[in-house]
XYZ file of C-alpha atoms in Angstrom:
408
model
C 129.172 141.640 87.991
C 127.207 139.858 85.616
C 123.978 140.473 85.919
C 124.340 143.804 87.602
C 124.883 146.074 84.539
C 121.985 147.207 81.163
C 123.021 147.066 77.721
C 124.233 150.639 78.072
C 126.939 149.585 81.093
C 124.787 151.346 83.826
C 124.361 149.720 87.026
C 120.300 148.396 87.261
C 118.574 148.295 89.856
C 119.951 146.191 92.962
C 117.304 144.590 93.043
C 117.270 142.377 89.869
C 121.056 141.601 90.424
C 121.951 138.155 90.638
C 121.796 136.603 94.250
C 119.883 139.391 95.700
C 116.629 139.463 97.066
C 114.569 142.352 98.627
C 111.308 143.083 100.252
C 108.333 144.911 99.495
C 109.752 148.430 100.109
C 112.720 147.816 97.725
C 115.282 146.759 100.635
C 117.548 144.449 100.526
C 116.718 141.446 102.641
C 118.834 138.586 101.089
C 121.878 138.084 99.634
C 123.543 134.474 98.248
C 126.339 134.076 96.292
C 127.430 131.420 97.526
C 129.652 129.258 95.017
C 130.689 132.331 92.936
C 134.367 132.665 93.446
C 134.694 135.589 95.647
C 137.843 136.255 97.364
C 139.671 138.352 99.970
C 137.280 139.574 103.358
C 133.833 140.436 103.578
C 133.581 144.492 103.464
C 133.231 147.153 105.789
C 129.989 148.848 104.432
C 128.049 145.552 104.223
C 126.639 147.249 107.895
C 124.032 149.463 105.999
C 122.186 146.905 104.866
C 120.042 147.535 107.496
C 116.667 144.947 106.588
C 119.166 142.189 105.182
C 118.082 138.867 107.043
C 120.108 136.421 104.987
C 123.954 136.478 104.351
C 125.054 133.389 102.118
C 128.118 132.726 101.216
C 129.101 129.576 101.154
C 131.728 127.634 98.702
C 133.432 130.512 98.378
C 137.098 131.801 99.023
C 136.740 134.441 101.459
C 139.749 134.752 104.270
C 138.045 137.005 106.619
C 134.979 138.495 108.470
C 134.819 142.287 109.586
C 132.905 142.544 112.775
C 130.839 145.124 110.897
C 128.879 141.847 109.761
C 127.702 141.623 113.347
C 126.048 145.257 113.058
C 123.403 144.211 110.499
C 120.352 144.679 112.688
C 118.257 142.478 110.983
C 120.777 139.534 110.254
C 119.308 136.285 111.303
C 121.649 134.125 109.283
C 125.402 133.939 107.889
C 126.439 130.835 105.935
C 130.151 130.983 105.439
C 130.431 126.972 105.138
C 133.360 126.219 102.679
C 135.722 129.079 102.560
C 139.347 129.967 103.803
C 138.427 131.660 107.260
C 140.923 131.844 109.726
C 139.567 133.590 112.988
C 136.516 135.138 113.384
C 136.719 138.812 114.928
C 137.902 139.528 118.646
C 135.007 141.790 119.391
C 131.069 141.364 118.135
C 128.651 143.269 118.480
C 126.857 142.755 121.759
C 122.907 143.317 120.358
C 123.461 140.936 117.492
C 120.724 139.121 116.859
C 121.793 136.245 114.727
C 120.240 133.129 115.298
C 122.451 130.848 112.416
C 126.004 131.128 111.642
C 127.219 128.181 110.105
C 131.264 128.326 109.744
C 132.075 124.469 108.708
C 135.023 123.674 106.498
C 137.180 126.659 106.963
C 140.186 126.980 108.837
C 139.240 128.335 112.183
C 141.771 127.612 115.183
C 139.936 128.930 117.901
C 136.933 130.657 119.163
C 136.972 133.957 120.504
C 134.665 134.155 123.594
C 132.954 137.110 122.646
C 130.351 134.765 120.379
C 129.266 132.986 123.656
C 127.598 137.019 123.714
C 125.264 136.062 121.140
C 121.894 134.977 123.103
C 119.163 134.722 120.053
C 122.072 131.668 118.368
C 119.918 128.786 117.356
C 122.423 126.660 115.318
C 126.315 126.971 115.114
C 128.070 124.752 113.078
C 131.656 125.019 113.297
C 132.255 121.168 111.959
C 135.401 120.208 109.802
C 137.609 123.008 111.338
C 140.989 123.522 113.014
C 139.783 123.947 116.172
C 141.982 122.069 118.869
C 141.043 123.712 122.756
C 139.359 122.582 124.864
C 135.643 123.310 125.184
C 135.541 126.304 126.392
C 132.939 126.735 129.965
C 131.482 130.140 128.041
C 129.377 127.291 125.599
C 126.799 127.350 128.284
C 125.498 130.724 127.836
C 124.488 130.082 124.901
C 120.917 129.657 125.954
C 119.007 129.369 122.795
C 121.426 126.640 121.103
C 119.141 123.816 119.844
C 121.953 122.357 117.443
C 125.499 122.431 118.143
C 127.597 120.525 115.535
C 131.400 120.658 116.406
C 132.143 116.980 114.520
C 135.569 116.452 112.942
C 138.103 118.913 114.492
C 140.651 118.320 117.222
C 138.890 119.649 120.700
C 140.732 117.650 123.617
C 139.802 117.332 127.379
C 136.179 116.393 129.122
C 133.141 118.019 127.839
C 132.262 121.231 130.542
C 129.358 120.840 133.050
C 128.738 124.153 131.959
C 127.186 122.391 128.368
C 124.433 121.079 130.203
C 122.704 123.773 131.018
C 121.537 123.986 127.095
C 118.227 123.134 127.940
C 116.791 123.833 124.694
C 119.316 121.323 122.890
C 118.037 119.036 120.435
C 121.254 117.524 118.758
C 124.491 117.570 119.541
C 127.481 116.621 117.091
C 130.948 115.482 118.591
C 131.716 112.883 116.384
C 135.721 112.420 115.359
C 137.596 114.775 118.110
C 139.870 113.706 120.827
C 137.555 114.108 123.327
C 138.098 111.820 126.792
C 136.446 111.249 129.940
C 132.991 109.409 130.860
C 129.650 109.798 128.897
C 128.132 112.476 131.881
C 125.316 111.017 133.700
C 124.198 115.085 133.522
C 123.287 114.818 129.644
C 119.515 113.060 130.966
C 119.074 117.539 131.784
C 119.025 117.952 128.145
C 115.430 116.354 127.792
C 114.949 117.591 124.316
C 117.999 116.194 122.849
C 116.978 114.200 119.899
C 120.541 113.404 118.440
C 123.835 112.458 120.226
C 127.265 112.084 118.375
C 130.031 110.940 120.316
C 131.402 108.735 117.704
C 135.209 108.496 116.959
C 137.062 109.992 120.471
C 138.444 108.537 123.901
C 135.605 108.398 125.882
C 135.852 105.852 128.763
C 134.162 104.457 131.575
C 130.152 102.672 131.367
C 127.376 104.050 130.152
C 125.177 105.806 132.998
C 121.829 104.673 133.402
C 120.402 108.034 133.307
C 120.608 108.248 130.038
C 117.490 106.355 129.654
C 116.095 109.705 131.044
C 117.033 111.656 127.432
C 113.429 110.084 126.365
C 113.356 111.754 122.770
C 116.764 110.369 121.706
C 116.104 108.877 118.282
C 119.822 108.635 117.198
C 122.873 107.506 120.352
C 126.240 107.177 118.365
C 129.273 105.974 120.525
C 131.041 103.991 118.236
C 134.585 104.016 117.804
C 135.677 104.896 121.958
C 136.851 103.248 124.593
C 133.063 102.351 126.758
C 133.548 99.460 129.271
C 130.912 97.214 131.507
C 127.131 96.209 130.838
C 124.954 97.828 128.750
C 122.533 99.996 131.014
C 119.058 98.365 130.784
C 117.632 101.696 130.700
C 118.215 101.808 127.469
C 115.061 100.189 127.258
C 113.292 103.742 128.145
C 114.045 105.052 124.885
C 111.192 104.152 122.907
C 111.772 106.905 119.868
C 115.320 105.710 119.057
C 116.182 104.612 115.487
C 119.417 104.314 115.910
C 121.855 102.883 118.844
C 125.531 101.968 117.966
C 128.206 101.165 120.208
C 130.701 98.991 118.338
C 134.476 99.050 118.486
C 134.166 99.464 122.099
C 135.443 97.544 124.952
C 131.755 96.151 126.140
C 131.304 93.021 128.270
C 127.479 93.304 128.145
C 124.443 90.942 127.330
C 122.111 92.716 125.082
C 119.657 94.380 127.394
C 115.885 92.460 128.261
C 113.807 95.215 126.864
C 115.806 95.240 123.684
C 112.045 94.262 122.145
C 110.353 97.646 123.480
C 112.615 99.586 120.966
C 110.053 99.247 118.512
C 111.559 102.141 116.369
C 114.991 100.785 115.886
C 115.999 101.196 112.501
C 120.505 100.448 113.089
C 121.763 98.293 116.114
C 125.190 98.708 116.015
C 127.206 96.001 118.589
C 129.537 95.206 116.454
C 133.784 94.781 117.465
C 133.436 94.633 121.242
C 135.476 91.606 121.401
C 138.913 92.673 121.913
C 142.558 91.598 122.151
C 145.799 93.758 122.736
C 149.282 93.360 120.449
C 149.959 90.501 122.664
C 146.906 88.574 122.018
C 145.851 88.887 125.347
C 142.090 89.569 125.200
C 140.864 92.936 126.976
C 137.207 92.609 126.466
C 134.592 89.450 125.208
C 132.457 91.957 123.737
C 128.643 91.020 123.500
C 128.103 87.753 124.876
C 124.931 85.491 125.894
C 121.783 84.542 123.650
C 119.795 86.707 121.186
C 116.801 87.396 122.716
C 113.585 86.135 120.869
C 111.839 89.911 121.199
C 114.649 90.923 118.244
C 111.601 90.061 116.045
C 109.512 92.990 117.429
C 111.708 95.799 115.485
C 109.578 95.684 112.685
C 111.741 98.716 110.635
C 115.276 97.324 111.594
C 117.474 97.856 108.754
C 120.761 97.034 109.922
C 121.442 94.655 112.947
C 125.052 94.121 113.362
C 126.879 92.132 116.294
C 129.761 90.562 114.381
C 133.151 90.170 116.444
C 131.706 89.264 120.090
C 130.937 85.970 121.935
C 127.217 85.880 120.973
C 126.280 82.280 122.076
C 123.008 80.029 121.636
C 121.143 79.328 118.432
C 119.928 82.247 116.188
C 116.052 82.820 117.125
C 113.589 82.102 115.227
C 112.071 85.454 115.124
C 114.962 86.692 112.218
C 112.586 85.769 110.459
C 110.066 88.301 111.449
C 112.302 91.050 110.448
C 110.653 92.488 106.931
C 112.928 95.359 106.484
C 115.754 93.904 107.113
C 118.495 94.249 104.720
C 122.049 93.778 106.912
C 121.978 91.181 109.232
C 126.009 90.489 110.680
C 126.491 87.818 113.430
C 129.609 86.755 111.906
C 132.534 85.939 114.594
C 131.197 84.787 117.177
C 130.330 82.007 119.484
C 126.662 80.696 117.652
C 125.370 77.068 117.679
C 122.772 74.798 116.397
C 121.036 75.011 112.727
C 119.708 78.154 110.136
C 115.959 78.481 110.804
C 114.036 77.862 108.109
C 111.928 81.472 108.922
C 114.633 83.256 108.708
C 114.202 83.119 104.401
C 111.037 85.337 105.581
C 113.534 88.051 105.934
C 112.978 88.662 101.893
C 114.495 92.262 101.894
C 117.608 90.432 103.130
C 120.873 91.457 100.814
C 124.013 91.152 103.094
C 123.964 87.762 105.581
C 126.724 87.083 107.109
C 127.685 84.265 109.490
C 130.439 83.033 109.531
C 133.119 81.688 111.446
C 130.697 80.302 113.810
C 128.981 76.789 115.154
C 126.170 76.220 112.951
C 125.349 72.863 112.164
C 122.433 71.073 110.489
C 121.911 71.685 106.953
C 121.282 74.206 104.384
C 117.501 74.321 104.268
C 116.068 74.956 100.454
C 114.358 77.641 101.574
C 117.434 79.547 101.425
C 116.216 80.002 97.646
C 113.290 82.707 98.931
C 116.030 85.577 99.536
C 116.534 86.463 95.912
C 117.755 90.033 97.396
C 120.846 88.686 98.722
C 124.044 90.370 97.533
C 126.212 89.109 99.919
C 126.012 85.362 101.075
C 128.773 84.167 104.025
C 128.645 80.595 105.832
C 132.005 79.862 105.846
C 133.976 78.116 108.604
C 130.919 76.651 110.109
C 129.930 73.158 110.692
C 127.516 72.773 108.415
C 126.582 69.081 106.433
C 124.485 67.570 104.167
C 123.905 68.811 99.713
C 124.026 72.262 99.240
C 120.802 72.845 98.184
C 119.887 73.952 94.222
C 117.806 76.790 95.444
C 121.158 78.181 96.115
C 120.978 79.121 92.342
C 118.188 81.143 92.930
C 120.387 83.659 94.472
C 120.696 85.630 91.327
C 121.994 88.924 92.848
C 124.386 87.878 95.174
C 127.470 88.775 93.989
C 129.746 86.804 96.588
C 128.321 83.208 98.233
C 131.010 81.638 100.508
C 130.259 78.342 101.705
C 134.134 77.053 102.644
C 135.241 75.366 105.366
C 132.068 73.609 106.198
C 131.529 69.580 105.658
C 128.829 69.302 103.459
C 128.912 66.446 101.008
């Protein structure tokens, strides 16, 4: 109650308390506590704050939500992130006109079907709960959704059909569930879907070309599942991505032609498609075939990673035109012929590794330019030749491997 009582021990005016905000006429329109300690459920009378919009309280330790909650007929958001709730309640009230609730990190085990009633929703967050159903078919009439974000709890089965009709869907969050069956060819309906997370489950099968059809996708995440066959060229369609990953799969793809036209790529992710069972027998090559010379058109590539596949041919020369570039990984895999010199034009370079490859030649001085580097891997290749003093150059690399090469 600090902050809620005058010198003489009479309450003060609501208004002034700490956490609570009101409007013009002296109402109360917001209330946040969130990180203050407060225990046990949320009470009954709470309903009479009739012009409250905002209801925060997050990082709390509240067990419980009375459905009276629901009657606050101005409530546009409730952020109970980080507390103890169990269950919601079994009935809501059907005019509710929230458009937020955000219930991540809390114990929740299932969700009642009465909050697929609540038609103004905008963004529900249930992420990092309990929850281990399977999607339930009522998630599709929840017509206003535009973010959905039900990452790291234990939801089984196929997603519903009944999901795609969320038209107004901009990103969707799946990531680390045990979610199976194929990547739907009937996500290209959600046009405005900007982010998809279907990292970390047990999805199977190839990747349908229609989703070159989700044309604002800027972020695609699939690592970490169980995606067979040839990367769709579609792909290609989806000039506002940033980021694509699909490692620890179970590929046999080339990288697609129009890899180039993804001039917004910030992360490619092929990484750990090549794969054997317990046996050793292999059950997928991964990546395999050349590096196409249009990798040099993703100006604002960050992170380009296709280490553990059968990536053949010589490394282009067009590395080199990669200015923000600060990962590159090609290590593992099935590369010949020698380092291009152009690829030391890669200055914002500070992780390079290649190893346990075919690269031959020698170790051009040039090397000496990427005084970024951090991490610096050639090992097990073929190189020959004197390792070059520019080598010492390299003052902020804090590992260089050069083993199992033969230079002199």
């Amino acid at each position: 109650r600090k902050g809620w009582l005058d010198l003489d021990g009479d309450l003060v005016d609501e208004c002034s308390w700490h956490g609570i905000e009101c409007n013009s006429e002296g109402f109360i329109m917001s209330i946040d506590l969130s990180g203050n300690g407060l225990m046990g459920n949320i009470p009954y009378e709470i309903r009479h704050l009739h012009s409250c919009v905002y209801l925060g309280l997050s990082g709390n330790y509240l067990v419980g939500i009375d459905s009276s909650v629901f009657e606050m007929e101005s409530l546009k958001v409730i952020d109970l992130e980080d507390n103890g709730v169990r269950e919601l309640p079994s009935e809501f009230h059907p005019g509710s006109r929230v458009e937020e609730l955000y219930l991540s990190y809390n114990k929740l085990r299932n969700i009642p079907k009465q909050l697929f009633h609540f038609q103004h929703l905008k963004i529900l967050w249930l992420f990092g709960n309990e929850l281990s159903s399977t999607l339930p078919s009522e998630i599709g009439s929840l017509k206003s959704l535009v973010e959905l974000d039900l990452e790291s709890n234990f939801f089984t089965g196929s997603i519903p059909t009944e999901l795609f009709q969320l038209t107004r869907l901009e990103t969707l969050y799946m990531y680390d569930n045990i979610l199976s069956g194929e990547v739907s060819p009937f996500f290209s309906q959600l046009e405005k879907l900007s982010i998809l997370d279907l990292d970390t489950n047990y999805f199977s099968g190839t990747i349908s070309s229609e989703i070159g059809n989700c044309r604002n996708l800027t972020e695609f995440y699939l690592h970490d599942n169980e995606i067979i066959g040839q990367l769709p060229e579609s792909l290609s369609n989806l000039t506002r991505l940033k980021v694509l990953d699909v490692s620890l799969n179970y590929l046999n793809s080339t990288i697609i032609d129009g890899i180039g036209t993804l001039a917004n790529l910030e992360i490619l992710r092929l990484d750990n498609n090549y794969r054997i069972d317990d046996d050793g027998n292999v059950e997928s090559i991964g990546i395999y075939g050349s590096i196409p010379d249009l990798i040099g058109n993703l100006s604002y590539l960050r992170e380009l990673r296709m280490d553990n596949n059968f990536v053949g041919g010589s490394l282009p020369t067009t590395l080199g035109d990669l200015k923000s570039l600060i990962t590159l990984r090609l290590e593992s895999n099935d590369l010949h012929g020698i380092i291009p010199t152009t690829l030391s034009n890669a200055v914002n370079l500070q992780y390079l590794h290649l190893w346990s490859n075919y690269l031959s030649g020698t170790l051009n001085s040039h090397i000496g330019k990427l005084t970024q580097i951090n991490e610096f891997f050639l090992d097990d290749n073929e190189l020959t030749g004197t390792i070059p003093s520019q080598i010492g150059k390299l003052l902020n690399a804090t590992y260089i491997s050069l083993a199992n090469n033969y230079f002199d």
